């Protein structure tokens, strides 16, 4: 086992924190670029190991590993390499009337020592992506991957150890106890990706040290299929976005609100899209290599219980509904006739189960969305621009996709994050860099008549004049 995985959290933290002052001086543009290049190269050198690990952890298809794990991290690194010089450049601030004669700049300074806690669902992308942002910002990092994907955690540990020195980045393996032990230490920033429940714990723990936090959380991301949607394209996009990674995606469509006027043809298109992607029969779908497995027996049981509860309450399956415990396989499942008392409409589903819920008009669907916590993503499938704009403006969510789902994750020039229950702060590209940076204003005196305003005060006349002029 690598040295870094057996050192205690206190030991690891102390070593990294001891280097903060030195890093502020020495970890400049060339050194950060070098670290980012080394990380990129180590990922490239371990591609086969990444493929094998994710396949072992939950039978993630190779195409999905390449597209949703390796590509986003490499794109994040390439984007940082291209833009880092500009991000790091001190920004001049224009003088204000009251500070004429002074020079003002804003300098992005590394926050210091950062803790990154990652979930299991995209183990590589959601640990090494934030790591790239932290390195770009000049921080040292302790990374804690998820205990639910042990093979991936091993590869991540190896990649970090290969690419980066131990006084810059260390992986601490372990579960809840390790996570809690790390959260007890006075990190300067905590970047957490995971559930809203654990997000609350993280924020409370960070508050004790007044550490800043980025919380990339989850929740129920709804889809609206409007009366004017291109139903075939919408169904294909929704099926892909929902069943990739077997629905274990933070921004996967959680459920679909479909306009009553197009409900029947939409369901027919959805069924056809699923059949085309994963096979027409139950046997074909089960044999499909393009559908990932559920990560753990607990999550398998949780999902099957959600389906059973819905069916017991009168919901019907358009397709799917069956699972195989020993393989942790659940068929792509579409539920109709669910109601708000059921778990599938209350909890984040996080699996290949998609309730489709009919709605009457825009007010109806907006009221239903407003009744829940603010989602990480809201997807609108509709060709009528004015309806799209109305839905967008009246709703609040981390992000909006119009006639598209998931893809905003891949756009480095967009901030990625939630609002309220779906998160605090943002990641990706410049916003990832900013999350790990402190914008430090530096004000420098050159020639100011400030002495005139120091005691002993020369009566009120001059001050009154200044008050008028400097407004
Ligand atoms: P999780 O919250 O259970 O675990 C995330 C991490 O927190 C793991 O490393 C785990 O070890 C640690 N952890 C668990 N319990 C803890 C505790 N009590 N105290 C301290 N640390 C603890 O999340 P998960 O099951 O790994 O991931 C699924 C959730 O993550 C979903 O809600 C999903 O929507 C969300 N998610 C969000 C994003 C995003 O970018 N916004 C991305 C992926 C997943």
Short mmCIF file of C-alpha atoms and ligand atoms in Angstrom, two decimals:
data_model
loop_
_atom_site.label_atom_id
_atom_site.label_comp_id
_atom_site.label_asym_id
_atom_site.label_seq_id
_atom_site.Cartn_x
_atom_site.Cartn_y
_atom_site.Cartn_z
CA UNK A 1 0.00 0.00 0.00
CA UNK A 2 1.20 3.46 -0.78
CA UNK A 3 2.72 5.41 2.13
CA UNK A 4 0.14 8.17 1.79
CA UNK A 5 -2.79 5.87 2.45
CA UNK A 6 -1.55 4.72 5.85
CA UNK A 7 -0.47 8.08 7.26
CA UNK A 8 -3.03 9.53 9.68
CA UNK A 9 -5.26 12.37 8.48
CA UNK A 10 -3.63 14.75 11.00
CA UNK A 11 -0.19 13.84 9.72
CA UNK A 12 -1.17 14.33 6.09
CA UNK A 13 -2.90 17.62 6.82
CA UNK A 14 0.02 18.99 8.83
CA UNK A 15 2.47 18.20 6.05
CA UNK A 16 0.38 19.91 3.41
CA UNK A 17 -0.54 22.94 5.54
CA UNK A 18 3.13 23.47 6.43
CA UNK A 19 3.77 24.23 2.78
CA UNK A 20 1.11 26.94 2.35
CA UNK A 21 3.47 29.93 2.61
CA UNK A 22 6.09 28.33 0.39
CA UNK A 23 3.46 27.43 -2.21
CA UNK A 24 2.15 30.98 -2.32
CA UNK A 25 5.65 32.07 -3.35
CA UNK A 26 6.75 29.19 -5.53
CA UNK A 27 3.68 27.48 -6.94
CA UNK A 28 3.26 29.93 -9.79
CA UNK A 29 2.08 29.53 -13.36
CA UNK A 30 4.90 27.23 -14.62
CA UNK A 31 4.71 24.92 -11.60
CA UNK A 32 0.92 24.70 -11.70
CA UNK A 33 1.04 23.92 -15.41
CA UNK A 34 3.58 21.23 -14.75
CA UNK A 35 1.36 19.66 -12.07
CA UNK A 36 -1.65 19.74 -14.40
CA UNK A 37 0.35 18.16 -17.23
CA UNK A 38 1.64 15.45 -14.90
CA UNK A 39 -1.92 14.70 -13.79
CA UNK A 40 -3.09 14.50 -17.40
CA UNK A 41 -0.25 12.18 -18.31
CA UNK A 42 -0.84 9.88 -15.35
CA UNK A 43 -4.51 9.59 -16.34
CA UNK A 44 -3.47 8.75 -19.90
CA UNK A 45 -0.98 6.15 -18.66
CA UNK A 46 -3.64 4.52 -16.50
CA UNK A 47 -6.49 4.47 -18.99
CA UNK A 48 -6.69 0.68 -19.15
CA UNK A 49 -6.67 0.53 -15.35
CA UNK A 50 -9.50 3.09 -15.19
CA UNK A 51 -11.55 1.05 -17.67
CA UNK A 52 -10.97 -2.15 -15.71
CA UNK A 53 -11.73 -0.54 -12.34
CA UNK A 54 -15.04 1.01 -13.35
CA UNK A 55 -16.04 -2.17 -15.06
CA UNK A 56 -15.28 -4.08 -11.85
CA UNK A 57 -17.06 -1.56 -9.62
CA UNK A 58 -20.37 -1.43 -11.47
CA UNK A 59 -19.98 -2.76 -15.00
CA UNK A 60 -19.86 0.71 -16.45
CA UNK A 61 -19.69 0.41 -20.27
CA UNK A 62 -16.37 1.39 -21.83
CA UNK A 63 -17.95 4.08 -24.02
CA UNK A 64 -19.49 5.71 -20.94
CA UNK A 65 -16.20 5.55 -19.04
CA UNK A 66 -14.39 7.26 -21.88
CA UNK A 67 -17.12 9.86 -22.46
CA UNK A 68 -18.15 10.68 -18.91
CA UNK A 69 -15.11 9.97 -16.77
CA UNK A 70 -11.89 10.38 -18.75
CA UNK A 71 -12.94 12.99 -21.31
CA UNK A 72 -14.35 15.55 -18.83
CA UNK A 73 -11.23 15.45 -16.64
CA UNK A 74 -8.86 15.72 -19.57
CA UNK A 75 -11.00 18.55 -20.99
CA UNK A 76 -10.96 20.32 -17.61
CA UNK A 77 -7.16 20.05 -17.46
CA UNK A 78 -6.71 21.21 -21.08
CA UNK A 79 -9.06 24.14 -20.47
CA UNK A 80 -7.12 25.15 -17.35
CA UNK A 81 -3.80 24.89 -19.20
CA UNK A 82 -5.15 27.17 -21.94
CA UNK A 83 -6.66 29.76 -19.62
CA UNK A 84 -4.65 29.67 -16.42
CA UNK A 85 -2.37 32.57 -17.35
CA UNK A 86 -5.40 34.81 -17.84
CA UNK A 87 -7.15 33.58 -14.68
CA UNK A 88 -4.02 34.25 -12.58
CA UNK A 89 -3.31 37.68 -14.02
CA UNK A 90 -3.80 40.46 -11.44
CA UNK A 91 -6.87 42.50 -12.42
CA UNK A 92 -6.67 46.26 -12.23
CA UNK A 93 -9.52 47.87 -10.38
CA UNK A 94 -10.45 51.35 -11.56
CA UNK A 95 -9.93 54.02 -8.89
CA UNK A 96 -12.95 55.42 -7.12
CA UNK A 97 -13.28 59.10 -6.30
CA UNK A 98 -12.37 58.56 -2.67
CA UNK A 99 -9.22 56.61 -3.51
CA UNK A 100 -7.77 58.73 -6.30
CA UNK A 101 -4.01 58.46 -6.35
CA UNK A 102 -3.96 54.86 -5.22
CA UNK A 103 -3.34 51.73 -7.24
CA UNK A 104 -5.86 48.94 -6.83
CA UNK A 105 -5.49 45.36 -7.97
CA UNK A 106 -7.27 42.07 -7.36
CA UNK A 107 -5.01 39.07 -7.06
CA UNK A 108 -6.24 35.47 -7.01
CA UNK A 109 -4.43 33.79 -4.17
CA UNK A 110 -4.65 30.06 -3.38
CA UNK A 111 -6.94 29.43 -0.42
CA UNK A 112 -4.33 27.04 0.98
CA UNK A 113 -5.07 23.44 1.89
CA UNK A 114 -8.24 21.97 0.41
CA UNK A 115 -10.25 18.86 1.15
CA UNK A 116 -12.09 17.20 -1.72
CA UNK A 117 -14.70 14.57 -0.82
CA UNK A 118 -16.01 12.65 -3.81
CA UNK A 119 -19.03 10.40 -4.42
CA UNK A 120 -19.03 7.00 -6.11
CA UNK A 121 -21.20 7.62 -9.16
CA UNK A 122 -18.52 9.21 -11.36
CA UNK A 123 -15.54 8.29 -9.19
CA UNK A 124 -12.82 9.47 -11.57
CA UNK A 125 -14.44 12.62 -12.97
CA UNK A 126 -15.71 13.87 -9.62
CA UNK A 127 -12.44 13.43 -7.80
CA UNK A 128 -9.81 14.30 -10.40
CA UNK A 129 -11.88 17.13 -11.96
CA UNK A 130 -12.00 19.17 -8.74
CA UNK A 131 -8.36 18.19 -8.10
CA UNK A 132 -7.41 19.84 -11.42
CA UNK A 133 -9.25 23.03 -10.39
CA UNK A 134 -7.52 23.04 -7.00
CA UNK A 135 -4.08 22.61 -8.59
CA UNK A 136 -4.85 25.37 -11.08
CA UNK A 137 -5.67 27.62 -8.12
CA UNK A 138 -2.40 26.66 -6.40
CA UNK A 139 -3.86 24.69 -3.49
CA UNK A 140 -2.59 21.54 -1.81
CA UNK A 141 -5.20 18.81 -1.67
CA UNK A 142 -6.38 15.89 0.38
CA UNK A 143 -8.72 13.81 -1.75
CA UNK A 144 -11.17 11.34 -0.21
CA UNK A 145 -12.86 9.15 -2.85
CA UNK A 146 -15.90 7.02 -2.09
CA UNK A 147 -15.69 3.69 -0.27
CA UNK A 148 -18.39 2.22 -2.55
CA UNK A 149 -16.12 1.99 -5.60
CA UNK A 150 -12.97 0.35 -4.22
CA UNK A 151 -11.33 -0.52 -7.55
CA UNK A 152 -11.70 3.05 -8.82
CA UNK A 153 -10.35 4.42 -5.55
CA UNK A 154 -7.21 2.29 -5.99
CA UNK A 155 -6.60 3.68 -9.50
CA UNK A 156 -7.24 7.24 -8.34
CA UNK A 157 -4.73 6.76 -5.51
CA UNK A 158 -2.19 5.44 -7.96
CA UNK A 159 -2.70 8.26 -10.47
CA UNK A 160 -2.31 10.95 -7.81
CA UNK A 161 0.79 9.29 -6.33
CA UNK A 162 2.33 8.94 -9.79
CA UNK A 163 1.61 12.50 -10.86
CA UNK A 164 2.05 14.67 -7.80
CA UNK A 165 4.46 15.01 -4.88
CA UNK A 166 3.19 14.04 -1.43
CA UNK A 167 3.45 17.58 -0.14
CA UNK A 168 0.97 18.70 -2.81
CA UNK A 169 -1.74 16.06 -3.12
CA UNK A 170 -2.60 12.95 -1.15
CA UNK A 171 -5.44 10.46 -1.39
CA UNK A 172 -6.92 9.33 1.94
CA UNK A 173 -8.96 6.17 1.45
CA UNK A 174 -11.82 5.24 3.72
CA UNK A 175 -15.49 5.64 4.44
CA UNK A 176 -17.59 7.81 6.71
CA UNK A 177 -15.11 7.75 9.62
CA UNK A 178 -12.23 8.88 7.43
CA UNK A 179 -14.43 11.59 5.95
CA UNK A 180 -15.42 12.80 9.41
CA UNK A 181 -11.85 12.68 10.72
CA UNK A 182 -10.73 14.83 7.79
CA UNK A 183 -13.61 17.25 8.32
CA UNK A 184 -12.41 17.78 11.90
CA UNK A 185 -9.18 19.31 10.57
CA UNK A 186 -8.88 23.03 9.81
CA UNK A 187 -8.83 22.89 6.00
CA UNK A 188 -9.13 26.23 4.20
CA UNK A 189 -11.72 24.97 1.72
CA UNK A 190 -13.93 21.91 1.53
CA UNK A 191 -15.17 20.83 -1.88
CA UNK A 192 -17.85 18.19 -1.42
CA UNK A 193 -19.82 16.29 -4.04
CA UNK A 194 -22.56 14.02 -2.77
CA UNK A 195 -26.02 13.94 -1.29
CA UNK A 196 -27.83 16.91 0.28
CA UNK A 197 -28.04 14.93 3.55
CA UNK A 198 -24.26 14.58 3.87
CA UNK A 199 -23.81 18.11 2.45
CA UNK A 200 -25.45 19.45 5.60
CA UNK A 201 -23.03 17.51 7.80
CA UNK A 202 -20.09 18.80 5.76
CA UNK A 203 -21.23 22.42 6.06
CA UNK A 204 -21.76 22.11 9.81
CA UNK A 205 -18.31 20.62 10.29
CA UNK A 206 -16.67 23.22 8.04
CA UNK A 207 -18.40 25.97 10.04
CA UNK A 208 -16.38 25.04 13.11
CA UNK A 209 -13.22 26.17 11.32
CA UNK A 210 -15.01 28.79 9.22
CA UNK A 211 -13.72 26.96 6.17
CA UNK A 212 -15.37 27.99 2.92
CA UNK A 213 -17.33 25.27 1.13
CA UNK A 214 -18.39 24.25 -2.33
CA UNK A 215 -21.26 21.79 -2.13
CA UNK A 216 -22.15 19.93 -5.32
CA UNK A 217 -25.32 18.15 -4.27
CA UNK A 218 -28.20 16.35 -5.92
CA UNK A 219 -31.94 16.07 -5.68
CA UNK A 220 -34.74 15.54 -8.15
CA UNK A 221 -34.05 17.09 -11.57
CA UNK A 222 -37.35 17.29 -13.49
CA UNK A 223 -37.97 17.20 -17.21
CA UNK A 224 -40.83 19.08 -18.82
CA UNK A 225 -42.07 17.74 -22.15
CA UNK A 226 -44.27 20.52 -23.50
CA UNK A 227 -47.15 20.30 -25.98
CA UNK A 228 -44.84 21.50 -28.76
CA UNK A 229 -41.90 19.15 -28.13
CA UNK A 230 -40.25 17.15 -30.88
CA UNK A 231 -41.32 13.92 -29.18
CA UNK A 232 -38.98 11.53 -30.96
CA UNK A 233 -35.89 13.61 -30.25
CA UNK A 234 -37.04 14.37 -26.70
CA UNK A 235 -37.65 10.68 -25.92
CA UNK A 236 -34.23 9.68 -27.25
CA UNK A 237 -32.42 12.40 -25.32
CA UNK A 238 -34.32 11.63 -22.10
CA UNK A 239 -33.75 7.87 -22.38
CA UNK A 240 -30.03 8.40 -22.95
CA UNK A 241 -29.69 10.90 -20.11
CA UNK A 242 -31.71 8.77 -17.71
CA UNK A 243 -30.26 5.33 -18.37
CA UNK A 244 -26.57 6.26 -18.87
CA UNK A 245 -24.70 5.06 -15.79
CA UNK A 246 -27.98 3.27 -14.96
CA UNK A 247 -29.52 6.55 -13.84
CA UNK A 248 -26.86 7.09 -11.15
CA UNK A 249 -26.12 10.62 -12.30
CA UNK A 250 -26.64 13.79 -10.28
CA UNK A 251 -28.09 15.63 -13.28
CA UNK A 252 -30.00 12.66 -14.72
CA UNK A 253 -33.67 13.37 -15.40
CA UNK A 254 -35.32 12.20 -12.19
CA UNK A 255 -38.90 12.24 -13.50
CA UNK A 256 -40.76 13.57 -16.52
CA UNK A 257 -43.71 15.95 -16.51
CA UNK A 258 -45.43 15.49 -19.85
CA UNK A 259 -48.18 17.67 -21.27
CA UNK A 260 -51.43 15.64 -21.24
CA UNK A 261 -51.94 16.60 -24.90
CA UNK A 262 -48.88 14.54 -25.99
CA UNK A 263 -48.70 11.93 -23.23
CA UNK A 264 -49.61 8.86 -25.29
CA UNK A 265 -47.33 9.53 -28.30
CA UNK A 266 -44.48 10.53 -25.94
CA UNK A 267 -44.76 7.24 -24.03
CA UNK A 268 -44.71 5.33 -27.31
CA UNK A 269 -41.56 7.18 -28.42
CA UNK A 270 -39.93 6.61 -25.04
CA UNK A 271 -40.58 2.89 -25.19
CA UNK A 272 -39.20 2.76 -28.73
CA UNK A 273 -36.09 4.73 -27.73
CA UNK A 274 -35.36 2.35 -24.82
CA UNK A 275 -35.86 -0.68 -27.07
CA UNK A 276 -33.49 0.77 -29.66
CA UNK A 277 -30.79 1.55 -27.11
CA UNK A 278 -30.94 -1.49 -24.84
CA UNK A 279 -32.92 -4.18 -26.69
CA UNK A 280 -36.55 -5.09 -27.36
CA UNK A 281 -36.95 -7.98 -24.95
CA UNK A 282 -36.25 -8.42 -21.26
CA UNK A 283 -33.52 -10.94 -22.11
CA UNK A 284 -31.86 -8.62 -24.63
CA UNK A 285 -31.83 -5.75 -22.13
CA UNK A 286 -30.36 -7.93 -19.43
CA UNK A 287 -27.63 -9.05 -21.80
CA UNK A 288 -26.90 -5.52 -23.00
CA UNK A 289 -23.37 -4.40 -22.27
CA UNK A 290 -24.43 -0.79 -22.62
CA UNK A 291 -26.27 -0.60 -19.31
CA UNK A 292 -24.30 -0.17 -16.10
CA UNK A 293 -25.16 -2.05 -12.89
CA UNK A 294 -26.35 -0.63 -9.57
CA UNK A 295 -23.39 0.24 -7.38
CA UNK A 296 -24.25 -1.75 -4.23
CA UNK A 297 -26.73 -4.31 -2.85
CA UNK A 298 -28.20 -1.58 -0.61
CA UNK A 299 -28.90 0.74 -3.51
CA UNK A 300 -30.32 -2.19 -5.49
CA UNK A 301 -32.70 -3.01 -2.63
CA UNK A 302 -33.64 0.66 -2.19
CA UNK A 303 -34.56 1.01 -5.88
CA UNK A 304 -36.51 -2.25 -6.07
CA UNK A 305 -38.44 -1.19 -2.95
CA UNK A 306 -39.31 2.14 -4.61
CA UNK A 307 -40.70 0.29 -7.65
CA UNK A 308 -42.59 -2.22 -5.49
CA UNK A 309 -44.12 0.55 -3.38
CA UNK A 310 -45.25 2.43 -6.51
CA UNK A 311 -46.77 -0.71 -8.03
CA UNK A 312 -48.53 -1.58 -4.77
CA UNK A 313 -50.01 1.93 -4.79
CA UNK A 314 -51.43 1.48 -8.29
CA UNK A 315 -48.59 2.65 -10.57
CA UNK A 316 -48.05 0.69 -13.82
CA UNK A 317 -44.82 -0.07 -15.68
CA UNK A 318 -44.63 0.95 -19.31
CA UNK A 319 -41.45 -1.06 -19.55
CA UNK A 320 -39.02 -2.71 -17.09
CA UNK A 321 -39.75 -3.05 -13.39
CA UNK A 322 -37.68 -6.21 -12.98
CA UNK A 323 -34.28 -6.70 -11.40
CA UNK A 324 -31.67 -9.38 -10.67
CA UNK A 325 -30.21 -9.05 -7.19
CA UNK A 326 -27.08 -11.13 -7.74
CA UNK A 327 -26.09 -9.06 -10.78
CA UNK A 328 -27.38 -5.82 -9.29
CA UNK A 329 -29.20 -5.37 -12.59
CA UNK A 330 -32.36 -3.30 -12.95
CA UNK A 331 -34.10 -3.09 -16.32
CA UNK A 332 -34.75 0.41 -17.70
CA UNK A 333 -38.04 1.16 -16.01
CA UNK A 334 -40.76 3.68 -16.85
CA UNK A 335 -43.58 4.16 -14.33
CA UNK A 336 -46.99 5.69 -15.02
CA UNK A 337 -49.71 6.60 -12.54
CA UNK A 338 -47.41 7.46 -9.62
CA UNK A 339 -48.59 9.98 -7.04
CA UNK A 340 -46.89 12.46 -4.68
CA UNK A 341 -47.26 10.17 -1.66
CA UNK A 342 -44.91 7.59 -3.21
CA UNK A 343 -41.15 7.44 -2.61
CA UNK A 344 -40.43 7.75 -6.35
CA UNK A 345 -42.02 11.21 -6.31
CA UNK A 346 -40.49 12.30 -3.00
CA UNK A 347 -36.88 11.02 -2.94
CA UNK A 348 -34.06 11.41 -5.43
CA UNK A 349 -34.36 8.18 -7.44
CA UNK A 350 -30.72 7.83 -8.55
CA UNK A 351 -31.31 4.70 -10.61
CA UNK A 352 -32.89 3.50 -13.88
CA UNK A 353 -36.47 4.23 -12.83
CA UNK A 354 -38.38 7.03 -14.55
CA UNK A 355 -41.84 8.17 -13.45
CA UNK A 356 -43.79 9.96 -16.19
CA UNK A 357 -46.37 12.37 -14.77
CA UNK A 358 -48.97 14.16 -16.94
CA UNK A 359 -49.68 17.89 -16.44
CA UNK A 360 -52.36 20.29 -17.67
CA UNK A 361 -50.81 23.70 -18.33
CA UNK A 362 -47.62 25.64 -17.58
CA UNK A 363 -48.96 26.94 -14.25
CA UNK A 364 -49.75 23.40 -13.17
CA UNK A 365 -46.24 22.07 -13.85
CA UNK A 366 -44.54 25.16 -12.43
CA UNK A 367 -46.52 24.81 -9.20
CA UNK A 368 -45.44 21.19 -8.88
CA UNK A 369 -41.78 22.07 -9.36
CA UNK A 370 -42.01 25.04 -6.97
CA UNK A 371 -43.47 22.75 -4.29
CA UNK A 372 -40.20 20.79 -4.07
CA UNK A 373 -36.62 21.83 -3.28
CA UNK A 374 -34.75 23.66 -6.03
CA UNK A 375 -33.34 21.13 -8.51
CA UNK A 376 -29.79 20.81 -9.79
CA UNK A 377 -31.04 20.81 -13.38
CA UNK A 378 -34.33 21.48 -15.13
CA UNK A 379 -34.82 20.20 -18.67
CA UNK A 380 -37.40 21.68 -21.01
CA UNK A 381 -38.33 19.95 -24.27
CA UNK A 382 -40.43 22.32 -26.33
CA UNK A 383 -40.22 24.14 -29.66
CA UNK A 384 -42.30 27.18 -28.71
CA UNK A 385 -39.67 29.71 -27.63
CA UNK A 386 -42.07 31.83 -25.62
CA UNK A 387 -43.23 28.85 -23.56
CA UNK A 388 -39.61 27.84 -22.96
CA UNK A 389 -38.77 31.35 -21.77
CA UNK A 390 -41.81 31.46 -19.51
CA UNK A 391 -40.88 28.15 -17.87
CA UNK A 392 -37.26 29.19 -17.52
CA UNK A 393 -38.01 32.57 -15.97
CA UNK A 394 -40.64 31.31 -13.55
CA UNK A 395 -38.53 28.44 -12.20
CA UNK A 396 -35.34 28.31 -10.16
CA UNK A 397 -32.74 25.56 -10.63
CA UNK A 398 -28.97 25.01 -10.73
CA UNK A 399 -29.05 24.90 -14.54
CA UNK A 400 -31.50 24.71 -17.43
CA UNK A 401 -31.24 22.51 -20.53
CA UNK A 402 -33.49 23.32 -23.47
CA UNK A 403 -34.04 20.35 -25.80
CA UNK A 404 -30.92 18.80 -24.31
CA UNK A 405 -29.99 16.99 -21.11
CA UNK A 406 -26.68 16.33 -19.29
CA UNK A 407 -24.52 18.16 -21.80
CA UNK A 408 -24.09 21.37 -19.78
CA UNK A 409 -21.79 19.29 -17.58
CA UNK A 410 -19.31 19.16 -20.48
CA UNK A 411 -19.21 22.93 -21.14
CA UNK A 412 -16.24 24.43 -19.29
CA UNK A 413 -17.35 27.98 -20.03
CA UNK A 414 -20.48 27.42 -17.93
CA UNK A 415 -20.52 27.30 -14.13
CA UNK A 416 -21.70 23.93 -12.84
CA UNK A 417 -23.53 23.90 -9.54
CA UNK A 418 -26.79 23.97 -7.69
CA UNK A 419 -28.86 26.34 -5.65
CA UNK A 420 -30.36 25.72 -2.21
CA UNK A 421 -30.85 22.00 -1.68
CA UNK A 422 -28.89 21.20 -4.87
CA UNK A 423 -25.73 22.99 -3.80
CA UNK A 424 -23.64 25.98 -2.84
CA UNK A 425 -21.04 27.50 -5.18
CA UNK A 426 -19.95 26.22 -8.57
CA UNK A 427 -17.33 24.10 -10.29
CA UNK A 428 -15.73 23.75 -13.74
CA UNK A 429 -13.41 25.99 -15.72
CA UNK A 430 -12.93 29.45 -14.26
CA UNK A 431 -15.51 28.79 -11.54
CA UNK A 432 -13.57 25.73 -10.36
CA UNK A 433 -10.41 27.85 -10.18
CA UNK A 434 -12.33 30.57 -8.34
CA UNK A 435 -13.73 28.08 -5.80
CA UNK A 436 -10.20 27.32 -4.57
CA UNK A 437 -8.96 30.94 -4.82
CA UNK A 438 -9.30 33.99 -2.64
CA UNK A 439 -9.74 37.24 -4.55
CA UNK A 440 -7.33 39.40 -2.61
CA UNK A 441 -7.61 43.16 -3.11
CA UNK A 442 -4.31 44.99 -2.92
CA UNK A 443 -4.46 48.76 -2.49
CA UNK A 444 -1.23 50.69 -2.86
CA UNK A 445 -0.71 54.30 -1.89
CA UNK A 446 1.01 56.61 -4.35
CA UNK A 447 0.06 60.24 -3.86
CA UNK A 448 -3.04 61.01 -1.87
CA UNK A 449 -4.00 64.09 0.13
CA UNK A 450 -5.20 61.81 2.93
CA UNK A 451 -3.11 63.73 5.50
CA UNK A 452 -5.55 66.65 5.18
CA UNK A 453 -8.21 64.51 6.76
CA UNK A 454 -6.25 63.32 9.76
CA UNK A 455 -6.37 64.87 13.23
CA UNK A 456 -6.07 67.52 14.36
CA UNK A 457 -9.15 68.17 12.14
CA UNK A 458 -9.22 71.53 10.45
CA UNK A 459 -12.87 72.32 11.05
CA UNK A 460 -15.76 70.92 9.09
CA UNK A 461 -15.43 72.97 5.88
CA UNK A 462 -12.91 70.79 4.11
CA UNK A 463 -14.64 67.57 5.12
CA UNK A 464 -17.96 68.91 3.93
CA UNK A 465 -16.41 69.84 0.59
CA UNK A 466 -14.85 66.38 0.25
CA UNK A 467 -18.14 64.76 1.19
CA UNK A 468 -19.83 66.61 -1.68
CA UNK A 469 -17.11 65.98 -4.24
CA UNK A 470 -16.48 62.33 -3.48
CA UNK A 471 -20.05 61.10 -3.54
P1 LIG B 1 -22.92 10.51 -0.24
O1 LIG B 1 -23.32 11.87 0.21
O2 LIG B 1 -23.49 9.34 0.44
O3 LIG B 1 -21.34 10.33 -0.14
C1 LIG B 1 -20.41 11.24 -0.68
C2 LIG B 1 -19.12 11.20 0.10
O4 LIG B 1 -19.37 11.57 1.44
C3 LIG B 1 -18.42 9.83 0.15
O5 LIG B 1 -17.04 10.03 -0.05
C4 LIG B 1 -18.71 9.34 1.56
O6 LIG B 1 -17.67 8.56 2.08
C5 LIG B 1 -18.86 10.62 2.35
N1 LIG B 1 -19.81 10.49 3.46
C6 LIG B 1 -20.92 9.69 3.52
N2 LIG B 1 -21.57 9.84 4.69
C7 LIG B 1 -20.85 10.76 5.39
C8 LIG B 1 -21.00 11.34 6.69
N3 LIG B 1 -22.02 11.01 7.47
N4 LIG B 1 -20.09 12.26 7.09
C9 LIG B 1 -19.07 12.61 6.30
N5 LIG B 1 -18.86 12.08 5.07
C10 LIG B 1 -19.73 11.17 4.62
O7 LIG B 1 -23.22 10.50 -1.80
P2 LIG B 1 -23.08 9.30 -2.83
O8 LIG B 1 -24.09 8.26 -2.53
O9 LIG B 1 -21.66 8.90 -2.95
O10 LIG B 1 -23.47 10.06 -4.20
C11 LIG B 1 -24.80 10.24 -4.58
C12 LIG B 1 -25.28 11.65 -4.30
O11 LIG B 1 -24.37 12.60 -4.80
C13 LIG B 1 -26.59 11.96 -5.01
O12 LIG B 1 -27.41 12.74 -4.15
C14 LIG B 1 -26.16 12.77 -6.21
O13 LIG B 1 -27.15 13.60 -6.76
C15 LIG B 1 -25.02 13.55 -5.66
N6 LIG B 1 -24.11 13.97 -6.69
C16 LIG B 1 -23.99 15.30 -7.00
C17 LIG B 1 -23.14 15.70 -8.01
C18 LIG B 1 -22.97 17.13 -8.41
O14 LIG B 1 -22.05 17.42 -9.15
N7 LIG B 1 -23.80 18.05 -7.96
C19 LIG B 1 -22.41 14.74 -8.70
C20 LIG B 1 -22.54 13.41 -8.36
C21 LIG B 1 -23.38 13.04 -7.35
#
